[in-house]
C-alpha cells in the first residue's frame, strides 16, 4: 500500500519516471522489511541493461540521426511520390508510403513525426491540402514506427521478456502492413470529403531520375530490415551495418553528410539512447523487487478468479493498457507491465509471449497520440502549428483503424478456438 501511494504521488508531482521506479522499489523494500535486498540493488541495476538485444537501441537511434543528416529521408519521400499513380489527394498517400519507408529505419514515433512534419507537411500545404489534415496524416503515419521493424518498443519488450528480437520484428511486419492498409482506406475517405487535389503526373523521365536518385537511400532500410528477416544478421548487427551504409550513402553518394556532422549525430544518439537505457535499468530493478514480493503470483490468482478465458484476459489487458497509455509513454508502460503480466499470460493462460508482446506494443502506440501525455501528438502539433486537442479529434478515424487491427491480434493471440 505504501509503495502504491508513493508511486502515484511521485507521478503526480512530475518526478521523472526513472526515479519514480527507483523510489518505488525502495518503498517496496521498506514495506516488506527485506533490507537484505539493498545489498543487491547496484548489481540488479546494472544487470538490467546487460542484454545483447539492447545494443540495437543506440545503433538504430544513431541510424536515424545519420539518415536525417545525410539527406536519405528526403529522397525516400521523393521516391514515394514517384512510385504512386496520380490519385485524388495523392500527396496524402505519398505521405503514408514515405512513413512506411521511414518506419523501417527510424523505429521511433517522435523521430518519425519530426522528420515527416518538416518534409511532408510544407509540400502538402503548397499543393492545396489543409494544414490540419496534413498534420493529421503525418501524425497518424507515425503510429507505424513502433510496429514495423526496427521498433524501439519491440526491442525493449524483447530485452525485458528475454525473447529474440528478430522474432518480434518478424511478428510486427503483418500488423504494421495491415494498419497501413486501413490507413489507406481512411485517407481515401478524407480525400473525397475534403476534395483534395490530385498530384499532377510527372513525366516518366523525371520519375525515373527521382527513382534512380533514391536507390542508394532505399538500400539503407533494405539492409536494415532485409538482413534481419532473412536471418543474415541479428538486429544489432543489422543496425551497425545500416549505420555504416548511411554514412557511405550520405558522404559518398549524396555528399550532404560531412565529417563534422558525425560527432553531433553520435552525441544526440548517445543522449537519446542513454535516457531509454537508464529507464530500462530502473524498471528491471522494480520488476526484480516485485517478483521477490510475489506480486506476479498474486496478480495471476486475482485474474484467475475473474476469468479462465485467454480472450477475456486479453480484452481486460487491452482496456488497462489503453488507460495506461494515455498517461504514460509506451516504453515506461512496457517496462512496468511486462514483468508482472507476461508470466501470467504465458503460465496461466498459455498465450504465446511473442503474440503477447505484439498486442502490448500495438495497444500502447495509441498513447503516443492521445492526450494528456502523447509525445507524438504534441510534437506534430508544435511542428505544424496546429492545436493538440483538435489534432487528436481529427485522428479518431485512424485510432479506429488501429483498434480494428488490435482486436484481430487479440483474437489471434487468445486462440479461443484451439482444442
Coordinates of C-alpha atoms in Angstrom, one line a residue:
X1 CA 0.0 0.0 0.0
X2 CA 2.8 2.4 0.9
X3 CA 4.6 1.7 -2.4
X4 CA 1.4 2.2 -4.4
X5 CA 0.7 5.6 -2.7
X6 CA 4.4 6.6 -3.3
X7 CA 4.2 5.7 -6.9
X8 CA 1.0 7.7 -7.6
X9 CA 2.3 10.7 -5.5
X10 CA 5.6 10.8 -7.4
X11 CA 3.9 10.6 -10.8
X12 CA 1.5 13.4 -9.7
X13 CA 4.4 15.5 -8.6
X14 CA 6.1 15.2 -12.0
X15 CA 9.1 13.3 -10.9
X16 CA 11.0 11.7 -13.8
X17 CA 9.7 8.2 -14.4
X18 CA 13.1 6.6 -13.9
X19 CA 13.4 8.0 -10.4
X20 CA 9.8 7.0 -9.7
X21 CA 10.7 3.4 -10.4
X22 CA 13.8 3.5 -8.2
X23 CA 12.0 5.2 -5.3
X24 CA 9.0 2.8 -5.6
X25 CA 11.4 -0.1 -5.4
X26 CA 12.9 1.3 -2.2
X27 CA 9.4 1.8 -0.8
X28 CA 8.5 -1.8 -1.6
X29 CA 11.7 -3.0 0.2
X30 CA 10.8 -0.8 3.2
X31 CA 7.2 -2.0 3.2
X32 CA 8.3 -5.6 3.2
X33 CA 11.2 -5.1 5.6
X34 CA 13.5 -7.1 3.2
X35 CA 16.5 -4.9 3.9
X36 CA 18.9 -7.6 2.6
X37 CA 17.8 -6.7 -0.9
X38 CA 19.6 -3.3 -0.7
X39 CA 22.9 -5.2 -1.0
X40 CA 21.9 -6.4 -4.5
X41 CA 20.5 -3.2 -5.8
X42 CA 23.6 -2.0 -7.7
X43 CA 24.1 -5.4 -9.2
X44 CA 20.4 -5.6 -10.3
X45 CA 20.5 -2.0 -11.7
X46 CA 23.5 -2.7 -13.9
X47 CA 22.2 -6.2 -14.8
X48 CA 19.1 -4.7 -16.2
X49 CA 20.9 -3.5 -19.3
X50 CA 23.4 -6.3 -19.7
X51 CA 21.4 -7.6 -22.6
X52 CA 22.8 -8.0 -26.1
X53 CA 19.4 -7.1 -27.6
X54 CA 19.5 -3.6 -26.1
X55 CA 22.7 -2.9 -28.0
X56 CA 20.5 -2.5 -31.1
X57 CA 18.7 0.5 -29.5
X58 CA 21.5 3.1 -29.6
X59 CA 22.6 1.8 -33.0
X60 CA 19.2 2.3 -34.5
X61 CA 19.0 5.7 -32.8
X62 CA 22.3 6.6 -34.5
X63 CA 21.0 5.3 -37.8
X64 CA 18.0 7.7 -37.7
X65 CA 20.3 10.6 -36.9
X66 CA 22.6 9.8 -39.8
X67 CA 19.7 9.4 -42.2
X68 CA 18.3 12.8 -41.4
X69 CA 21.7 14.5 -41.7
X70 CA 22.6 12.7 -45.0
X71 CA 19.5 13.6 -47.0
X72 CA 18.3 10.0 -47.1
X73 CA 14.9 10.7 -45.6
X74 CA 14.1 13.5 -48.1
X75 CA 14.9 11.2 -51.0
X76 CA 12.7 8.4 -49.6
X77 CA 9.8 10.9 -49.6
X78 CA 10.5 11.8 -53.2
X79 CA 10.7 8.1 -54.1
X80 CA 7.2 7.5 -52.5
X81 CA 5.8 10.3 -54.7
X82 CA 7.4 8.8 -57.8
X83 CA 6.1 5.3 -57.2
X84 CA 2.4 6.2 -56.7
X85 CA -0.1 6.9 -59.5
X86 CA -1.9 10.3 -59.8
X87 CA -4.6 9.8 -57.2
X88 CA -7.1 12.3 -55.7
X89 CA -5.3 13.6 -52.7
X90 CA -2.1 11.9 -53.9
X91 CA 0.3 13.7 -51.6
X92 CA -1.6 12.1 -48.6
X93 CA -0.8 8.7 -50.0
X94 CA 2.8 9.8 -50.6
X95 CA 3.0 10.9 -47.0
X96 CA 1.7 7.5 -45.8
X97 CA 4.1 5.5 -48.1
X98 CA 7.0 7.6 -47.0
X99 CA 6.1 6.9 -43.4
X100 CA 6.2 3.2 -44.1
X101 CA 9.6 3.5 -45.6
X102 CA 10.8 5.7 -42.8
X103 CA 9.4 3.4 -40.1
X104 CA 11.6 0.6 -41.5
X105 CA 14.6 2.6 -40.3
X106 CA 13.7 5.1 -37.5
X107 CA 11.7 2.9 -35.2
X108 CA 10.6 5.9 -33.1
X109 CA 7.3 7.7 -33.5
X110 CA 8.6 11.1 -32.2
X111 CA 11.6 11.0 -34.6
X112 CA 9.4 10.0 -37.5
X113 CA 6.9 12.7 -36.9
X114 CA 9.6 15.2 -36.5
X115 CA 11.2 14.3 -39.9
X116 CA 7.9 14.0 -41.7
X117 CA 6.5 17.2 -40.3
X118 CA 9.5 19.1 -41.8
X119 CA 9.5 17.2 -45.1
X120 CA 5.9 16.4 -46.0
X121 CA 3.6 19.0 -44.4
X122 CA 5.0 22.0 -46.3
X123 CA 4.8 20.1 -49.6
X124 CA 1.2 19.1 -48.9
X125 CA 0.3 22.7 -48.0
X126 CA 1.8 24.1 -51.2
X127 CA -0.3 21.5 -53.2
X128 CA -3.5 22.8 -51.6
X129 CA -4.0 20.4 -48.7
X130 CA -5.3 22.0 -45.5
X131 CA -2.6 22.2 -42.8
X132 CA -4.7 20.5 -40.2
X133 CA -5.3 17.5 -42.5
X134 CA -1.7 17.3 -43.5
X135 CA -0.6 17.3 -39.8
X136 CA -3.2 14.6 -39.1
X137 CA -2.0 12.2 -41.8
X138 CA 1.6 12.9 -40.7
X139 CA 0.9 12.1 -37.1
X140 CA -1.1 9.0 -38.0
X141 CA 1.8 7.7 -40.1
X142 CA 4.0 7.9 -37.0
X143 CA 1.9 5.1 -35.4
X144 CA 3.6 2.7 -37.8
X145 CA 7.1 3.3 -36.4
X146 CA 6.5 1.3 -33.1
X147 CA 5.1 -1.7 -35.0
X148 CA 7.2 -2.1 -38.2
X149 CA 10.7 -3.2 -37.6
X150 CA 13.0 -1.9 -36.3
X151 CA 10.8 -0.8 -33.4
X152 CA 12.3 0.6 -30.2
X153 CA 9.2 -0.7 -28.3
X154 CA 9.8 -4.2 -29.6
X155 CA 13.5 -4.1 -28.7
X156 CA 12.7 -3.1 -25.1
X157 CA 10.0 -5.7 -24.8
X158 CA 12.4 -8.4 -26.1
X159 CA 15.0 -7.4 -23.6
X160 CA 12.6 -7.5 -20.7
X161 CA 11.0 -10.7 -21.7
X162 CA 14.2 -12.4 -22.8
X163 CA 12.9 -13.1 -26.3
X164 CA 14.7 -13.0 -29.6
X165 CA 14.4 -9.5 -31.1
X166 CA 14.2 -11.0 -34.6
X167 CA 11.1 -13.0 -33.8
X168 CA 9.3 -9.9 -32.5
X169 CA 10.4 -7.9 -35.6
X170 CA 9.0 -10.6 -37.9
X171 CA 5.8 -10.7 -36.0
X172 CA 5.4 -6.9 -36.3
X173 CA 5.5 -6.9 -40.1
X174 CA 2.0 -8.1 -40.8
X175 CA 0.2 -5.9 -38.2
X176 CA 2.1 -2.9 -39.4
X177 CA 1.1 -3.5 -43.0
X178 CA -2.5 -4.2 -42.0
X179 CA -2.5 -0.8 -40.2
X180 CA -1.1 0.9 -43.2
X181 CA -3.7 -0.7 -45.4
X182 CA -6.5 0.5 -43.2
X183 CA -4.9 4.0 -43.1
X184 CA -5.2 4.0 -47.0
X185 CA -9.0 3.4 -46.6
X186 CA -9.2 6.3 -44.1
X187 CA -7.2 8.6 -46.4
X188 CA -9.4 7.7 -49.4
X189 CA -12.5 8.8 -47.4
X190 CA -10.8 12.0 -46.3
X191 CA -9.7 12.8 -49.9
X192 CA -13.3 12.6 -51.0
X193 CA -14.7 14.5 -48.1
X194 CA -12.2 17.4 -48.4
X195 CA -12.0 17.2 -52.2
X196 CA -8.2 17.0 -52.1
X197 CA -6.4 17.9 -55.3
X198 CA -4.7 15.1 -57.2
X199 CA -1.0 15.2 -57.9
X200 CA -0.1 16.1 -61.5
X201 CA 1.6 13.1 -63.1
X202 CA 5.3 13.8 -63.5
X203 CA 6.9 13.0 -66.8
X204 CA 8.4 9.5 -67.0
X205 CA 11.9 10.8 -67.4
X206 CA 11.5 12.9 -64.2
X207 CA 10.1 10.0 -62.3
X208 CA 12.9 7.8 -63.5
X209 CA 15.5 10.4 -62.3
X210 CA 13.9 10.5 -58.8
X211 CA 13.8 6.7 -58.5
X212 CA 17.4 6.4 -59.6
X213 CA 18.5 9.1 -57.2
X214 CA 16.6 7.4 -54.3
X215 CA 18.0 3.9 -54.9
X216 CA 21.1 4.4 -52.7
X217 CA 18.8 5.8 -50.0
X218 CA 16.5 2.8 -50.3
X219 CA 19.4 0.5 -49.7
X220 CA 19.6 1.6 -46.1
X221 CA 16.2 0.4 -44.9
X222 CA 16.6 -2.7 -47.2
X223 CA 19.8 -3.6 -45.4
X224 CA 18.3 -2.9 -42.0
X225 CA 15.1 -5.0 -42.4
X226 CA 16.2 -7.4 -45.1
X227 CA 19.2 -8.7 -43.2
X228 CA 17.0 -9.3 -40.1
X229 CA 14.1 -11.0 -41.9
X230 CA 16.4 -13.3 -43.9
X231 CA 18.4 -14.3 -40.9
X232 CA 21.7 -12.9 -42.3
X233 CA 22.2 -10.7 -39.3
X234 CA 20.9 -10.1 -35.8
X235 CA 19.1 -6.8 -35.2
X236 CA 22.2 -5.4 -33.5
X237 CA 24.4 -6.4 -36.4
X238 CA 21.9 -5.1 -38.9
X239 CA 21.8 -1.7 -37.1
X240 CA 25.6 -1.4 -37.2
X241 CA 25.8 -2.3 -40.8
X242 CA 23.0 0.0 -41.8
X243 CA 24.6 2.9 -39.9
X244 CA 27.8 2.4 -41.8
X245 CA 25.7 2.3 -45.0
X246 CA 24.0 5.5 -44.1
X247 CA 27.4 7.2 -43.6
X248 CA 28.6 5.9 -47.0
X249 CA 25.5 7.0 -48.8
X250 CA 25.3 10.4 -47.1
X251 CA 29.0 11.2 -47.6
X252 CA 29.9 9.3 -50.7
X253 CA 26.8 9.5 -52.8
X254 CA 24.7 12.5 -51.8
X255 CA 27.6 14.5 -50.2
X256 CA 25.2 16.0 -47.7
X257 CA 26.7 14.3 -44.6
X258 CA 30.0 15.9 -43.6
X259 CA 32.7 14.6 -41.3
X260 CA 32.0 17.4 -38.8
X261 CA 28.3 16.3 -38.6
X262 CA 29.1 12.9 -37.3
X263 CA 30.1 13.9 -33.7
X264 CA 26.9 15.8 -33.3
X265 CA 24.9 12.8 -34.5
X266 CA 26.8 10.5 -32.1
X267 CA 26.1 12.8 -29.2
X268 CA 22.4 13.1 -29.9
X269 CA 22.1 9.3 -30.3
X270 CA 24.0 8.8 -27.1
X271 CA 21.8 11.1 -25.2
X272 CA 18.6 9.6 -26.5
X273 CA 19.7 6.0 -26.0
X274 CA 21.1 6.8 -22.6
X275 CA 17.8 8.0 -21.3
X276 CA 16.0 4.9 -22.5
X277 CA 18.6 2.5 -21.2
X278 CA 18.6 4.2 -17.8
X279 CA 14.9 3.8 -17.8
X280 CA 15.1 0.1 -18.7
X281 CA 17.7 -0.4 -15.9
X282 CA 15.4 1.2 -13.3
X283 CA 12.4 -0.7 -14.5
X284 CA 14.3 -4.0 -14.3
X285 CA 15.1 -3.1 -10.7
X286 CA 11.4 -2.6 -9.9
X287 CA 10.5 -5.8 -11.7
X288 CA 13.0 -7.7 -9.6
X289 CA 11.6 -6.3 -6.4
X290 CA 8.0 -7.0 -7.5
X291 CA 8.9 -10.6 -8.3
X292 CA 10.6 -11.0 -4.9
X293 CA 7.4 -9.7 -3.3
X294 CA 5.4 -12.3 -5.1
X295 CA 3.2 -9.8 -7.0
X296 CA 3.0 -11.7 -10.3
X297 CA 1.7 -14.8 -8.4
X298 CA -0.9 -12.6 -6.6
X299 CA -1.9 -11.0 -9.9
X300 CA -2.3 -14.4 -11.5
X301 CA -4.6 -15.6 -8.7
X302 CA -6.7 -12.4 -9.0
X303 CA -7.1 -12.8 -12.7
X304 CA -7.9 -16.5 -12.4
X305 CA -10.7 -15.6 -10.0
X306 CA -12.0 -13.1 -12.6
X307 CA -11.8 -15.3 -15.7
X308 CA -10.4 -18.6 -17.1
X309 CA -10.6 -17.4 -20.7
X310 CA -7.5 -16.2 -22.5
X311 CA -9.7 -13.9 -24.7
X312 CA -11.3 -12.2 -21.7
X313 CA -7.9 -11.8 -20.1
X314 CA -6.5 -10.1 -23.2
X315 CA -9.6 -7.9 -23.5
X316 CA -9.1 -6.8 -19.9
X317 CA -5.4 -6.3 -20.6
X318 CA -6.2 -4.1 -23.6
X319 CA -8.6 -1.9 -21.5
X320 CA -5.9 -1.5 -18.9
X321 CA -3.1 -0.7 -21.4
X322 CA -5.3 1.9 -23.2
X323 CA -5.9 3.7 -20.0
X324 CA -2.2 3.4 -19.0
X325 CA -1.1 4.6 -22.4
X326 CA -3.0 7.9 -22.0
X327 CA -0.8 8.9 -19.0
X328 CA 2.5 7.2 -19.7
X329 CA 4.9 6.8 -22.6
X330 CA 5.0 3.3 -24.3
X331 CA 8.5 2.3 -23.2
X332 CA 7.9 3.0 -19.5
X333 CA 4.5 1.3 -19.7
X334 CA 6.0 -1.8 -21.3
X335 CA 8.7 -1.8 -18.6
X336 CA 6.1 -1.6 -15.8
X337 CA 3.6 -4.1 -17.1
X338 CA 5.7 -6.8 -18.9
X339 CA 7.5 -8.3 -15.9
X340 CA 4.2 -8.7 -14.0
X341 CA 1.7 -9.7 -16.7
X342 CA 3.9 -11.7 -19.1
X343 CA 4.3 -14.6 -16.7
X344 CA 0.6 -14.6 -16.0
X345 CA -0.2 -14.6 -19.8
X346 CA 2.2 -17.4 -20.6
X347 CA 1.9 -19.6 -17.5
X348 CA -1.8 -19.2 -16.6
X349 CA -3.4 -18.6 -20.0
X350 CA -1.0 -20.3 -22.3
X351 CA -0.6 -17.2 -24.5
X352 CA 2.5 -17.1 -26.8
X353 CA 4.9 -14.5 -25.4
X354 CA 5.6 -13.0 -28.9
X355 CA 1.9 -12.6 -29.6
X356 CA 1.5 -11.0 -26.1
X357 CA 4.3 -8.6 -26.9
X358 CA 2.8 -7.6 -30.2
X359 CA -0.6 -7.0 -28.6
X360 CA 1.0 -4.9 -25.9
X361 CA 3.1 -2.8 -28.2
X362 CA 0.3 -2.1 -30.8
X363 CA -2.0 -1.1 -27.9
X364 CA 0.5 1.3 -26.4
X365 CA 1.2 3.0 -29.7
X366 CA -2.2 4.8 -29.3
X367 CA -0.9 6.5 -26.2
X368 CA 1.7 8.4 -28.4
X369 CA -1.1 10.4 -30.0
X370 CA -3.6 10.7 -27.1
X371 CA -3.8 13.5 -24.5
X372 CA -2.8 14.3 -21.9
X373 CA 0.8 12.8 -22.3
X374 CA 1.1 11.8 -26.0
X375 CA 4.6 13.0 -27.1
X376 CA 3.8 12.3 -30.7
X377 CA 0.7 14.4 -30.6
X378 CA 2.4 17.4 -29.1
X379 CA 5.4 17.0 -31.4
X380 CA 3.1 17.1 -34.5
X381 CA 1.1 20.0 -33.2
X382 CA 4.1 22.0 -32.3
X383 CA 6.0 21.5 -35.6
X384 CA 2.9 22.1 -37.8
X385 CA 1.3 24.9 -35.8
X386 CA -1.9 23.1 -35.0
X387 CA -3.9 22.7 -31.8
X388 CA -3.2 19.4 -30.0
X389 CA -6.8 18.7 -29.0
X390 CA -8.1 19.5 -32.5
X391 CA -5.5 17.3 -34.0
X392 CA -6.5 14.4 -31.6
X393 CA -10.1 14.7 -32.7
X394 CA -9.1 14.5 -36.4
X395 CA -7.1 11.4 -35.6
X396 CA -10.1 9.4 -34.4
X397 CA -10.6 7.5 -37.7
X398 CA -7.0 6.4 -37.6
X399 CA -7.4 5.4 -34.0
X400 CA -10.4 3.2 -35.0
X401 CA -8.2 1.6 -37.7
X402 CA -5.6 0.7 -35.0
X403 CA -8.3 -0.7 -32.7
X404 CA -9.6 -2.9 -35.5
X405 CA -6.0 -4.2 -36.0
X406 CA -5.7 -4.7 -32.3
X407 CA -8.9 -6.6 -32.0
X408 CA -7.8 -9.0 -34.7
X409 CA -4.4 -9.5 -33.0
X410 CA -6.2 -10.1 -29.6
X411 CA -8.4 -12.8 -31.0
X412 CA -5.5 -14.5 -32.8
X413 CA -3.3 -14.3 -29.6
X414 CA -6.1 -15.8 -27.4
X415 CA -6.7 -18.6 -29.9
X416 CA -10.2 -19.2 -28.5
X417 CA -10.9 -22.0 -31.0
X418 CA -8.0 -24.1 -30.1
X419 CA -8.7 -27.6 -28.8

